PDB file of C-alpha atoms in Angstrom:
ATOM      1  CA  MET A  13      -7.342   6.974 -16.150  1.00  0.00           C
ATOM      2  CA  LYS A  14      -5.942   9.151 -13.410  1.00  0.00           C
ATOM      3  CA  ASN A  15      -2.299   9.241 -12.516  1.00  0.00           C
ATOM      4  CA  ILE A  16      -2.044   9.113  -8.749  1.00  0.00           C
ATOM      5  CA  LEU A  17       1.260   9.529  -6.969  1.00  0.00           C
ATOM      6  CA  ILE A  18       1.462   8.018  -3.510  1.00  0.00           C
ATOM      7  CA  SER A  19       4.463   9.166  -1.536  1.00  0.00           C
ATOM      8  CA  ILE A  20       5.632   8.048   1.874  1.00  0.00           C
ATOM      9  CA  LEU A  21       7.930  10.680   3.300  1.00  0.00           C
ATOM     10  CA  GLY A  22      10.155  11.155   6.241  1.00  0.00           C
ATOM     11  CA  SER A  23      11.149  14.631   7.265  1.00  0.00           C
ATOM     12  CA  THR A  24      12.166  15.965   3.847  1.00  0.00           C
ATOM     13  CA  PRO A  25       9.221  16.957   1.642  1.00  0.00           C
ATOM     14  CA  GLN A  26      11.670  18.755  -0.660  1.00  0.00           C
ATOM     15  CA  ILE A  27      12.524  15.376  -2.173  1.00  0.00           C
ATOM     16  CA  LEU A  28       8.878  14.970  -3.205  1.00  0.00           C
ATOM     17  CA  THR A  29       8.933  18.337  -4.952  1.00  0.00           C
ATOM     18  CA  GLU A  30      12.073  17.443  -6.877  1.00  0.00           C
ATOM     19  CA  THR A  31      10.693  14.018  -7.800  1.00  0.00           C
ATOM     20  CA  LEU A  32       7.433  15.562  -9.013  1.00  0.00           C
ATOM     21  CA  TRP A  33       9.348  18.045 -11.118  1.00  0.00           C
ATOM     22  CA  CYS A  34      11.417  15.262 -12.671  1.00  0.00           C
ATOM     23  CA  LEU A  35       8.344  13.176 -13.452  1.00  0.00           C
ATOM     24  CA  LYS A  36       6.374  16.040 -14.963  1.00  0.00           C
ATOM     25  CA  VAL A  37       9.146  17.792 -16.843  1.00  0.00           C
ATOM     26  CA  GLN A  38      11.635  15.095 -17.785  1.00  0.00           C
ATOM     27  CA  LYS A  39       9.330  12.091 -18.170  1.00  0.00           C
ATOM     28  CA  GLY A  40       6.288  14.020 -19.371  1.00  0.00           C
ATOM     29  CA  ILE A  41       3.980  12.371 -16.865  1.00  0.00           C
ATOM     30  CA  ASP A  42       0.996  14.402 -15.768  1.00  0.00           C
ATOM     31  CA  ILE A  43       0.015  13.655 -12.192  1.00  0.00           C
ATOM     32  CA  ASP A  44      -3.624  14.251 -11.307  1.00  0.00           C
ATOM     33  CA  GLU A  45      -3.624  13.469  -7.621  1.00  0.00           C
ATOM     34  CA  ILE A  46      -0.964  13.299  -4.944  1.00  0.00           C
ATOM     35  CA  ILE A  47      -1.335  11.321  -1.743  1.00  0.00           C
ATOM     36  CA  VAL A  48       1.374  12.094   0.789  1.00  0.00           C
ATOM     37  CA  ILE A  49       1.956   9.964   3.842  1.00  0.00           C
ATOM     38  CA  THR A  50       4.409  11.475   6.297  1.00  0.00           C
ATOM     39  CA  THR A  51       6.208   9.485   8.920  1.00  0.00           C
ATOM     40  CA  SER A  52       8.597  10.366  11.690  1.00  0.00           C
ATOM     41  CA  PHE A  53      11.171   8.038  10.174  1.00  0.00           C
ATOM     42  CA  GLY A  54      13.340   9.342   7.409  1.00  0.00           C
TER      43      GLY A  54
END
């Protein structure tokens, strides 16, 4: 089973990086694939 993270972002992709770090390091979740959807709304 693959762990896929789907993220819908506004104008701050830094939040995604911090969230990924928290999930991988603090929760021990290994994410195999990241789908990022950016919008102009934030």
